[in-house]
GROMACS .gro file of C-alpha atoms in nm:
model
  390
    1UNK     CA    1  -0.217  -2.327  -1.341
    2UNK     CA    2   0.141  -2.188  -1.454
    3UNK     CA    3   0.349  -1.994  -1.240
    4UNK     CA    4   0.366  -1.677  -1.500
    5UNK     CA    5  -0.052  -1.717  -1.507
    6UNK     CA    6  -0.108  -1.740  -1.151
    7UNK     CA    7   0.120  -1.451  -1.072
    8UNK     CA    8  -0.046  -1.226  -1.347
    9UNK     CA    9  -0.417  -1.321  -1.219
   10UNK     CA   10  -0.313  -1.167  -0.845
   11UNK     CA   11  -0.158  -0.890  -0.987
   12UNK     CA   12  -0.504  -0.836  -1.167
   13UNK     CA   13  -0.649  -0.891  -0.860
   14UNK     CA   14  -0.464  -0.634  -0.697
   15UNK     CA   15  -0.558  -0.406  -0.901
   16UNK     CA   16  -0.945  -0.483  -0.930
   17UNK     CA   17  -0.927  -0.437  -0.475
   18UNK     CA   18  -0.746  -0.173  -0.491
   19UNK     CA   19  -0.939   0.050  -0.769
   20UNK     CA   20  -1.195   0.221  -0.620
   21UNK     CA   21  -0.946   0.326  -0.275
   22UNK     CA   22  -0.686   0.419  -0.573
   23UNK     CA   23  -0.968   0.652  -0.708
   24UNK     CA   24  -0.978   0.804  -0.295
   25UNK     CA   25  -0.666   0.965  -0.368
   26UNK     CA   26  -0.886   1.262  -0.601
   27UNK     CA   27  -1.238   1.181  -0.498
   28UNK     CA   28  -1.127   1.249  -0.097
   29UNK     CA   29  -0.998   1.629  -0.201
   30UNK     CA   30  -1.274   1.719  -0.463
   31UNK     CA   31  -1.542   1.576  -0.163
   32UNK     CA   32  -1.368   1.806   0.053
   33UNK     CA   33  -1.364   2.065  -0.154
   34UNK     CA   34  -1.710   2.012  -0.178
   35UNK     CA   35  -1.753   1.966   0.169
   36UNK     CA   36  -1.566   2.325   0.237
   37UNK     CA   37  -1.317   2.110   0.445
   38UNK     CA   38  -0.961   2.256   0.540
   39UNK     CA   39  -0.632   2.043   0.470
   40UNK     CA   40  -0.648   1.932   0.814
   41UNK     CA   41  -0.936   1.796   0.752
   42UNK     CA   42  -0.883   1.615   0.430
   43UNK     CA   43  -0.571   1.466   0.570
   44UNK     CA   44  -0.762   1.338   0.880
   45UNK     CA   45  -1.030   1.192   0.676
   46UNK     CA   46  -0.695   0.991   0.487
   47UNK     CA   47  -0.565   0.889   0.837
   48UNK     CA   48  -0.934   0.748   0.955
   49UNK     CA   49  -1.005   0.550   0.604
   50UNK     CA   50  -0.644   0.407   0.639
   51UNK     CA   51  -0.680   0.341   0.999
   52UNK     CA   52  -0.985   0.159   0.984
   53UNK     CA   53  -0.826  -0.076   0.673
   54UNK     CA   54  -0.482  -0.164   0.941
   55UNK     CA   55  -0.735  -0.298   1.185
   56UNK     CA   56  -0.805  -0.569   0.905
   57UNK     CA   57  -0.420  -0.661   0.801
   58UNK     CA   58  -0.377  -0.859   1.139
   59UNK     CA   59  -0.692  -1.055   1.161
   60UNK     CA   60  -0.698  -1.145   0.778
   61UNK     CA   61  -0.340  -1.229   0.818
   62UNK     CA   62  -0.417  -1.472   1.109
   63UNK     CA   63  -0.685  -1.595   0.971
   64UNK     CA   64  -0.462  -1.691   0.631
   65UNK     CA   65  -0.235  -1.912   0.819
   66UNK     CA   66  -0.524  -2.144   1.003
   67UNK     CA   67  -0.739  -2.156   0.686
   68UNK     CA   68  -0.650  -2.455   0.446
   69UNK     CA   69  -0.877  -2.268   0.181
   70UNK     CA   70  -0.742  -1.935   0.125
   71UNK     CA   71  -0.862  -1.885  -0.233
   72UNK     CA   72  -1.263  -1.874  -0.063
   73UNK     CA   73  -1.126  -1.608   0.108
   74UNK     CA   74  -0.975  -1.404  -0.152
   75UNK     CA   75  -1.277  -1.427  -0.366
   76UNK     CA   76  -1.490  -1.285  -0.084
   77UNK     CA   77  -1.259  -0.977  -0.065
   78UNK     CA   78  -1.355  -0.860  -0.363
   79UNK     CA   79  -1.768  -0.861  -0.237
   80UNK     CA   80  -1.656  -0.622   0.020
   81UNK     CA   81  -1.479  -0.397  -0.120
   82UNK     CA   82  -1.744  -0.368  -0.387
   83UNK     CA   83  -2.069  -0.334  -0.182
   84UNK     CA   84  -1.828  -0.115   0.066
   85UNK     CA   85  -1.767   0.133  -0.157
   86UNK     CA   86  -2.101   0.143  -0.350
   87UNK     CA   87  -2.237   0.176   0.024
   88UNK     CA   88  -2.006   0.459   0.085
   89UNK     CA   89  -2.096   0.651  -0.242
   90UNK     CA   90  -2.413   0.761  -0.066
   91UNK     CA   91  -2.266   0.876   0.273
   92UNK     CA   92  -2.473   1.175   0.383
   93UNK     CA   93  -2.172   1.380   0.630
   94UNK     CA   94  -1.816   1.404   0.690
   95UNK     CA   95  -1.801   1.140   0.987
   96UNK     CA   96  -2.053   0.903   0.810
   97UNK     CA   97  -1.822   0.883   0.491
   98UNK     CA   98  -1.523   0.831   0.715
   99UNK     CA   99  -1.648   0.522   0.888
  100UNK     CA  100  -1.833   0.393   0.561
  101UNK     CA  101  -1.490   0.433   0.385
  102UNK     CA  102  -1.297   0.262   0.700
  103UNK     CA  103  -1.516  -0.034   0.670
  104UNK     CA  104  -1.500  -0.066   0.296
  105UNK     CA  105  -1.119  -0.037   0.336
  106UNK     CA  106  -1.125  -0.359   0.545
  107UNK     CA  107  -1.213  -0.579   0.288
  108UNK     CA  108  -0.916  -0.407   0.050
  109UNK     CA  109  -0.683  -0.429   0.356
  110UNK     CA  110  -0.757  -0.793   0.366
  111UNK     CA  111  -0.697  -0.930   0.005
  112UNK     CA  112  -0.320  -0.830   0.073
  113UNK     CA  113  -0.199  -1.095   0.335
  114UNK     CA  114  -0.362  -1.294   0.226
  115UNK     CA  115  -0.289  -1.276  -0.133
  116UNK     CA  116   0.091  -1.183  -0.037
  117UNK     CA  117   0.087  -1.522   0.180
  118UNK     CA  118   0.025  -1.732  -0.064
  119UNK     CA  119   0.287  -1.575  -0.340
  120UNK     CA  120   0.560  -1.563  -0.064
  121UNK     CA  121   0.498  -1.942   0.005
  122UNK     CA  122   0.471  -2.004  -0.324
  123UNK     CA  123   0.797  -1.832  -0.429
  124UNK     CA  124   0.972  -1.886  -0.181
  125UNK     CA  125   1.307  -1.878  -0.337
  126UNK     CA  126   1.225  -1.532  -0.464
  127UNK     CA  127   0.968  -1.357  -0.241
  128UNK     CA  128   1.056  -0.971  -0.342
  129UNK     CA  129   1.041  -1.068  -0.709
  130UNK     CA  130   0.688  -1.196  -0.670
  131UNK     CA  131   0.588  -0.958  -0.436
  132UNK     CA  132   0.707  -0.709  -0.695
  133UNK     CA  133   0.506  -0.857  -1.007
  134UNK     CA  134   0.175  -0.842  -0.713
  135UNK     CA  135   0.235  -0.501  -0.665
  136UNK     CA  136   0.236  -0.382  -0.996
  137UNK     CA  137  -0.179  -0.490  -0.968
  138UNK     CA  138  -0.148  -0.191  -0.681
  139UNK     CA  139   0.091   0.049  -0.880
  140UNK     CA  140  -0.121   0.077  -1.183
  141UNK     CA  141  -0.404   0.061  -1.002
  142UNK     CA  142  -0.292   0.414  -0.832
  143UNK     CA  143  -0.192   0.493  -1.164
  144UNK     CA  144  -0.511   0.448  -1.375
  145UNK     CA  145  -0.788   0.529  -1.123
  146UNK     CA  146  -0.695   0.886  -1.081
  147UNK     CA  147  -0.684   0.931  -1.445
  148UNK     CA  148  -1.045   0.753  -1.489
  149UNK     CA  149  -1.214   0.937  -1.211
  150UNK     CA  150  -1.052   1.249  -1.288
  151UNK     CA  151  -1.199   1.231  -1.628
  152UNK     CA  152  -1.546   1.104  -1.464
  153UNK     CA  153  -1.517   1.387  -1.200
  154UNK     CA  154  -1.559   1.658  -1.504
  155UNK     CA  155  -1.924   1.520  -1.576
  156UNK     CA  156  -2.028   1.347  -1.226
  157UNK     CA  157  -2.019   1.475  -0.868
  158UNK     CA  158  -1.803   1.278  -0.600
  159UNK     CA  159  -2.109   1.032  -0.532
  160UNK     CA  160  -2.139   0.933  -0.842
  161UNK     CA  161  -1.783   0.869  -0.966
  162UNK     CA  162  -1.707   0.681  -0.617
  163UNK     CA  163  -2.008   0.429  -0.750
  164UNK     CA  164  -1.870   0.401  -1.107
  165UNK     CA  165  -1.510   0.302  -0.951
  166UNK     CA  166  -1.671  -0.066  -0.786
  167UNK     CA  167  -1.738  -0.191  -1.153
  168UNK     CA  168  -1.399  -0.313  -1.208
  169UNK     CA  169  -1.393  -0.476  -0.884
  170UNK     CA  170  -1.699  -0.674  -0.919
  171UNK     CA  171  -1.624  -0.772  -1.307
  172UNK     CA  172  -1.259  -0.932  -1.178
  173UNK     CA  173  -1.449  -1.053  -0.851
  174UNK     CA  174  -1.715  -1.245  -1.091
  175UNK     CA  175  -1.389  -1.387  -1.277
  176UNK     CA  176  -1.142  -1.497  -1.005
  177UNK     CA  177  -1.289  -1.795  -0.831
  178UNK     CA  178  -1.186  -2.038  -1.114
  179UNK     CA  179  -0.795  -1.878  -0.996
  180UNK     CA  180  -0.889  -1.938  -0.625
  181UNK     CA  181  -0.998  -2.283  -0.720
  182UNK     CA  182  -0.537  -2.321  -0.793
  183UNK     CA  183  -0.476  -2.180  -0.437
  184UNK     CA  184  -0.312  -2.428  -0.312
  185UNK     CA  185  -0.444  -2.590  -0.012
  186UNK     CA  186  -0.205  -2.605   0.310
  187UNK     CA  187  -0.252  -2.793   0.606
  188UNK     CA  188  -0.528  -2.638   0.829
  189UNK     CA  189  -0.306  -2.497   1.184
  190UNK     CA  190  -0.428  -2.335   1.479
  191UNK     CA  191  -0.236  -2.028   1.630
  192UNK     CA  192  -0.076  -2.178   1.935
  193UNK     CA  193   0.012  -1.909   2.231
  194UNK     CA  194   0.403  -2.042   2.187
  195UNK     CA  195   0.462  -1.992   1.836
  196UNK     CA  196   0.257  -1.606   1.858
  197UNK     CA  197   0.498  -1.534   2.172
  198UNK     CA  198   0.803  -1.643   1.934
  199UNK     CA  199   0.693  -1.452   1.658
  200UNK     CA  200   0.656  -1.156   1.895
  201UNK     CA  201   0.949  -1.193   2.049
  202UNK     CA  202   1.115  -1.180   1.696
  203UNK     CA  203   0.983  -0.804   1.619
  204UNK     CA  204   1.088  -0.754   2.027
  205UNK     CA  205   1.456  -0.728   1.946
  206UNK     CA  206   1.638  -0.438   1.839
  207UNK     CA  207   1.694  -0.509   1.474
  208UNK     CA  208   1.292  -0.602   1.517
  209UNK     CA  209   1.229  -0.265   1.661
  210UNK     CA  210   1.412  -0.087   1.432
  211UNK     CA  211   1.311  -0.238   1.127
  212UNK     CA  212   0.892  -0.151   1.245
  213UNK     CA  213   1.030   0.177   1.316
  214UNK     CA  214   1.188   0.207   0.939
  215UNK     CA  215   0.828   0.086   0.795
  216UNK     CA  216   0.644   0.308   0.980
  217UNK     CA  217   0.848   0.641   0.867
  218UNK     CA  218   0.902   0.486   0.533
  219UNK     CA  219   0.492   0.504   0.465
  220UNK     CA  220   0.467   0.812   0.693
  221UNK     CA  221   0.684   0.994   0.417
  222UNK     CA  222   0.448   0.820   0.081
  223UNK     CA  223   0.138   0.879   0.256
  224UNK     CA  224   0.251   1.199   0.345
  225UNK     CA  225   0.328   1.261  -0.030
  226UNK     CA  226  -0.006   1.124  -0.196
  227UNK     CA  227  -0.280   1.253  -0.011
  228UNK     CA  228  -0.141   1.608  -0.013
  229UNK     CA  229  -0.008   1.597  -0.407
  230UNK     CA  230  -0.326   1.608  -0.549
  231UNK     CA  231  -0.474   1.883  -0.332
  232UNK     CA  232  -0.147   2.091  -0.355
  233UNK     CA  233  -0.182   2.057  -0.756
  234UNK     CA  234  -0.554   2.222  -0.778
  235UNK     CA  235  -0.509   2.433  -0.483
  236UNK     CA  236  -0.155   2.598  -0.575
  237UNK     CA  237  -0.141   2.570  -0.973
  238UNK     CA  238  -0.511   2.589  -1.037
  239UNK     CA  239  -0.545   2.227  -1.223
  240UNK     CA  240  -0.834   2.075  -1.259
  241UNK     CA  241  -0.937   1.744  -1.114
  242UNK     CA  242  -0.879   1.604  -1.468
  243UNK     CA  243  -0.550   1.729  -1.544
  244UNK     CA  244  -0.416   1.666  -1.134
  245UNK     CA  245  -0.577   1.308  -1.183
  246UNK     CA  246  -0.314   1.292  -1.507
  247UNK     CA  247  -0.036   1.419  -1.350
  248UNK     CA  248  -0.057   1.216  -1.056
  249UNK     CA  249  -0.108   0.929  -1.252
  250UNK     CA  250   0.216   1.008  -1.443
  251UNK     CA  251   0.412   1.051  -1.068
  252UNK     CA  252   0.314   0.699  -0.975
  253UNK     CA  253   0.393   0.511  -1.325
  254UNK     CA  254   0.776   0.509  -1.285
  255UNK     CA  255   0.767   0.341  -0.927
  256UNK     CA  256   0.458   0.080  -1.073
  257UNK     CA  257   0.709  -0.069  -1.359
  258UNK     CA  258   1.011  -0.058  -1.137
  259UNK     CA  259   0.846  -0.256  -0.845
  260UNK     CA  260   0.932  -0.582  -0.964
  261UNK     CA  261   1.259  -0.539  -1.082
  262UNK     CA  262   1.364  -0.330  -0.794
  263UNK     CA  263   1.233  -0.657  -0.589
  264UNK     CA  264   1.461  -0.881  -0.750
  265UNK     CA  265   1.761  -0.668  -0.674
  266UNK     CA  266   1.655  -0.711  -0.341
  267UNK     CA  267   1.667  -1.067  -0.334
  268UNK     CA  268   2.006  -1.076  -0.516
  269UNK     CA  269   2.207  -0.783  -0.387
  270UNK     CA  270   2.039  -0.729  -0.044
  271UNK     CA  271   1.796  -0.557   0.150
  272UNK     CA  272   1.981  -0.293   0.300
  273UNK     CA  273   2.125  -0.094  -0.011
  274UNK     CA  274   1.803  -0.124  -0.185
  275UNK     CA  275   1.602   0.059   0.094
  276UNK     CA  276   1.895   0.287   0.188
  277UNK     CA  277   1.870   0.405  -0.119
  278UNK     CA  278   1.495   0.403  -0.179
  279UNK     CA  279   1.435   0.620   0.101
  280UNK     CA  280   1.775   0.854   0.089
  281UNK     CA  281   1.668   0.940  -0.265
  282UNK     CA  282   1.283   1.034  -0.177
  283UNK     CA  283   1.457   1.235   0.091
  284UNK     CA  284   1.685   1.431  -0.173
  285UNK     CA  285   1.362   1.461  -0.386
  286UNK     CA  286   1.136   1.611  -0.106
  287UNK     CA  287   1.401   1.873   0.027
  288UNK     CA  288   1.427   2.014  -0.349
  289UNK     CA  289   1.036   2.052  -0.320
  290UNK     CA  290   1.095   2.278  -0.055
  291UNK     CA  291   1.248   2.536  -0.285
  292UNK     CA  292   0.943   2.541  -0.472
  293UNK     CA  293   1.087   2.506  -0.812
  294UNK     CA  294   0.946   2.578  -1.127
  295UNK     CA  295   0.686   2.405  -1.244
  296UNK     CA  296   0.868   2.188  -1.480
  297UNK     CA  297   1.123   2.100  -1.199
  298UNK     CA  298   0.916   2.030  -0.944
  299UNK     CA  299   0.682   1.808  -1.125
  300UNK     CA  300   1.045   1.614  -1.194
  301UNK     CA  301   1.107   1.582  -0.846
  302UNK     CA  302   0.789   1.495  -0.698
  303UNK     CA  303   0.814   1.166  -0.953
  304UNK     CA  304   1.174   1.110  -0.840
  305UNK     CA  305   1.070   1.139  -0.462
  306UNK     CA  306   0.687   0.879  -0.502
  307UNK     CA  307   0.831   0.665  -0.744
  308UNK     CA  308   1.184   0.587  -0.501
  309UNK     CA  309   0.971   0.519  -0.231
  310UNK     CA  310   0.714   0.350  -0.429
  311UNK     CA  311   0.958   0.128  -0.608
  312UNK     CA  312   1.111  -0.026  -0.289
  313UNK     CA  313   0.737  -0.157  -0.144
  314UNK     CA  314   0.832  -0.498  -0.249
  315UNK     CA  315   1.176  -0.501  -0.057
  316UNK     CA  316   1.013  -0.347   0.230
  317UNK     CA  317   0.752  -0.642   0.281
  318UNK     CA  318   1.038  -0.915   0.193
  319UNK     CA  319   1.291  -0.774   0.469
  320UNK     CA  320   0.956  -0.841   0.702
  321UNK     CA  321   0.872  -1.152   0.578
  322UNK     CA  322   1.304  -1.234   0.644
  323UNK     CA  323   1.246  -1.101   0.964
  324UNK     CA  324   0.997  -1.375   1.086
  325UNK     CA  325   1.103  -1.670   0.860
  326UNK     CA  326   0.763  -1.813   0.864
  327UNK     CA  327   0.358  -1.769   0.899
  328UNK     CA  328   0.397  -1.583   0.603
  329UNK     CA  329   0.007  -1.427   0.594
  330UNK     CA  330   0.062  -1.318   0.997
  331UNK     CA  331   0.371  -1.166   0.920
  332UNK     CA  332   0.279  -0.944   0.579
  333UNK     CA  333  -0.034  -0.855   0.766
  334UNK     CA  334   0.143  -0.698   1.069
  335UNK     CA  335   0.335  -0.521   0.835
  336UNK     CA  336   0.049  -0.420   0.605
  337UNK     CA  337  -0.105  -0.275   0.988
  338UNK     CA  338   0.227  -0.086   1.049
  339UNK     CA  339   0.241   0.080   0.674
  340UNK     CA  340  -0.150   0.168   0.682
  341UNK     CA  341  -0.216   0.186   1.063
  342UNK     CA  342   0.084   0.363   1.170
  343UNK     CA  343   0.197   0.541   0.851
  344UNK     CA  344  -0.085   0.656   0.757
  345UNK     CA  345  -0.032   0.942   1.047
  346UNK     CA  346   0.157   1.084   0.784
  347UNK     CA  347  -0.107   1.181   0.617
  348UNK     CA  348  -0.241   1.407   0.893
  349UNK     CA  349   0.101   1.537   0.992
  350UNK     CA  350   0.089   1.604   0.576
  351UNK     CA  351  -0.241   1.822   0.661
  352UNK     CA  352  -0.135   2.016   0.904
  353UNK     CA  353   0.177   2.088   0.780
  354UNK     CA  354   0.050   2.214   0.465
  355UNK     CA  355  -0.218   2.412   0.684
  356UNK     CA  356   0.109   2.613   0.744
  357UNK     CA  357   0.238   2.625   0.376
  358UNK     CA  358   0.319   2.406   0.113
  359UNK     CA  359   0.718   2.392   0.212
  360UNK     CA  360   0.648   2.261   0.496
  361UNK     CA  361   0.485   2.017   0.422
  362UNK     CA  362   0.758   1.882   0.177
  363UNK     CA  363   0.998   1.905   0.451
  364UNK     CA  364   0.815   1.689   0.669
  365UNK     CA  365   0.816   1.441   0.382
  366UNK     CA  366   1.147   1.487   0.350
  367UNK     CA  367   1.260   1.419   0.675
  368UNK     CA  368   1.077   1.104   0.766
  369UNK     CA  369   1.228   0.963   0.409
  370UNK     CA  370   1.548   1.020   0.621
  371UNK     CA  371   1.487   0.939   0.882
  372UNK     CA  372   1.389   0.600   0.715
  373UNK     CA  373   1.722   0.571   0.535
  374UNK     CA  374   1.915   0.587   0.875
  375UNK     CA  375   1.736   0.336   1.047
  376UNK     CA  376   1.774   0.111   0.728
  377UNK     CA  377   2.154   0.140   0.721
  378UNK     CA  378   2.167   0.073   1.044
  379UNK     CA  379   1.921  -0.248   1.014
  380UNK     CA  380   2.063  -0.585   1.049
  381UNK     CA  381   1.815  -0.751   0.709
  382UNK     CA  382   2.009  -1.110   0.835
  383UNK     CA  383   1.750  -1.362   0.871
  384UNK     CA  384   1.719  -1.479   1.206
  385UNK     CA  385   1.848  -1.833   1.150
  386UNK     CA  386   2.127  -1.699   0.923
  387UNK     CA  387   2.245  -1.446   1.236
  388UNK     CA  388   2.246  -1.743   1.463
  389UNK     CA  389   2.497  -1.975   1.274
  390UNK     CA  390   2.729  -1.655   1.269
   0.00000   0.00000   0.00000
């Protein structure tokens, strides 16, 4: 299979996983909503689905590296995200829908090592690019679902719509095993106690630490950002799930087309300016939120701040994948676990910061984009082998 073909089937796979958790991003709010639940709340539920998913990013990742057929386990990704959510759609509480959601997140979580493995490897000589051109799958994803299930939302309850948003998943999941079937194989290896303890000792050092450290803010400040947007747009201008599901939609296109392109700057001009700048910018965004603009203005600015930090995803997993120089699937899926394990705090912090008021919560985006930005300029991106010969 071509090179431009393969890439374009993952990035349809990407998008078939990641529909019906892409849809999460209204269905969450409008079931809380329904559920009478409080901003804390919502953003809790957020942290716990994305929580449960970053338990999966390791293992899957692990698994990637010692399994010669990786395209079998692709395919079966798409199963359990499928029968996850449909499962889900019928959760009868609060806590129940949490875990239900938590499991079905698992199989999402576990496409993207995997998956992000076998591109990196693949393309080696330009990881980001690829990366990018995967996460576009993602990106318009995020973009498409809200619209859809805001539009399903104005005839069907929360159940219902959840159930719809598994059809694209299993339609792509009934297509992709002839694509798995161009996987290419790699030599079956066992994880050997040495070559963890290197890889370990890699993330141990201080560029290491500070680079997991710039990850985890980095998604702190998104996740902070999307799973308060929607809620903030029907709760403070009164739009309905339709129209918020459009608007969001439209915040999320910009950093969806960039991705790519943004990734291949990376690989030519650096990682370092690239996320500097990714981050600094969302940071600039988020503090003119706090001002509460007009309308107009601050719909301007909340694009500017999701699509910056949206755009620079790509980079972000490349300067990890620099960082370890090999086990490509290991690697991407502690990094997945950092962004969705870790960052997804920020969804919580999000919650209760907007239990305060709707400034604050901006500011707290705000600062952890900055936060970001300083520990990137202050990153060494060398690769490890590349700092050694200096």
């Amino acid at each position: 299979m071509q090179q431009r073909t393969f890439l374009t089937w993952f990035a349809v796979g990407h998008l078939a996983n990641d529909w019906p958790i892409a849809a999460l991003w209204l269905i969450v709010p409008t079931a809380g909503i329904a559920m009478d639940l409080s901003p804390t709340e919502i953003g809790l539920l957020f942290t716990l689905i994305n929580v449960g998913g970053a338990l999966a990013y390791l293992p899957a990742g692990i698994v990637a590296d010692q399994v010669a057929d990786r395209g079998r386990l692709l395919v079966a990704t798409f199963w359990w995200v499928a029968i996850g959510y449909g499962v889900a759609a019928a959760a009868p509480g609060y806590l129940t829908l949490a875990a239900m959601l938590a499991l079905a997140g698992m199989g999402n979580a576990a496409w993207h090592p995997i998956a992000t493995g076998v591109l990196t490897r693949r393309c080696s000589e330009q990881p980001a690019q690829a990366l990018g051109i995967h996460a576009i799958g993602g990106s318009l994803a995020e973009v498409l679902a809200p619209v859809s299930v805001g539009l399903l939302l104005a005839h069907l309850d929360w159940r219902a719509a959840l159930a719809v948003c598994v059809l694209p998943t299993l339609l792509v999941g009934l297509c992709f095993p002839r694509v798995a079937r161009a996987v290419p194989r790699v030599e079956k290896t066992a994880v050997r106690g040495p070559d963890m303890a290197e890889l370990l000792a890699t993330w141990r050092r201080r560029d290491g630490l500070r680079l997991v450290a710039m990850i985890c803010l980095y998604n702190m400040a998104l996740m902070a950002l999307l799973s308060m947007i929607p809620l903030y747009l029907v709760a403070a201008h009164a739009l309905t799930p339709a129209a918020a599901g459009f608007v969001f939609s439209a915040l999320l296109l910009t950093g969806a087309v960039a991705q790519p392109f943004v990734g291949r700057l990376s690989d030519m001009a650096g990682r370092r300016p690239v996320l500097v700048a990714g981050n600094l910018t969302a940071a600039l965004a988020g503090a003119a939120l706090v001002l509460q603009p007009p309308f107009a203005v601050m719909l301007a600015a909340m694009t500017v701040a999701v699509a910056a930090l949206d755009s620079i995803r790509a980079a972000m997993l490349a300067a990890a994948v620099d960082r370890a120089g090999r086990r490509e699937a290991t690697t991407l899926g502690f990094a997945f676990a950092l962004m969705d394990g870790v960052g997804a705090l920020g969804a919580l912090l999000a919650g209760i910061a907007a239990g305060l008021s709707w400034p604050h919560m901006f500011a707290l985006a705000a600062g952890l984009s900055l936060a970001a930005a300083a520990l990137g300029y202050a990153t060494d991106f060398s690769r490890p082998a590349d700092a050694a010969r200096r």
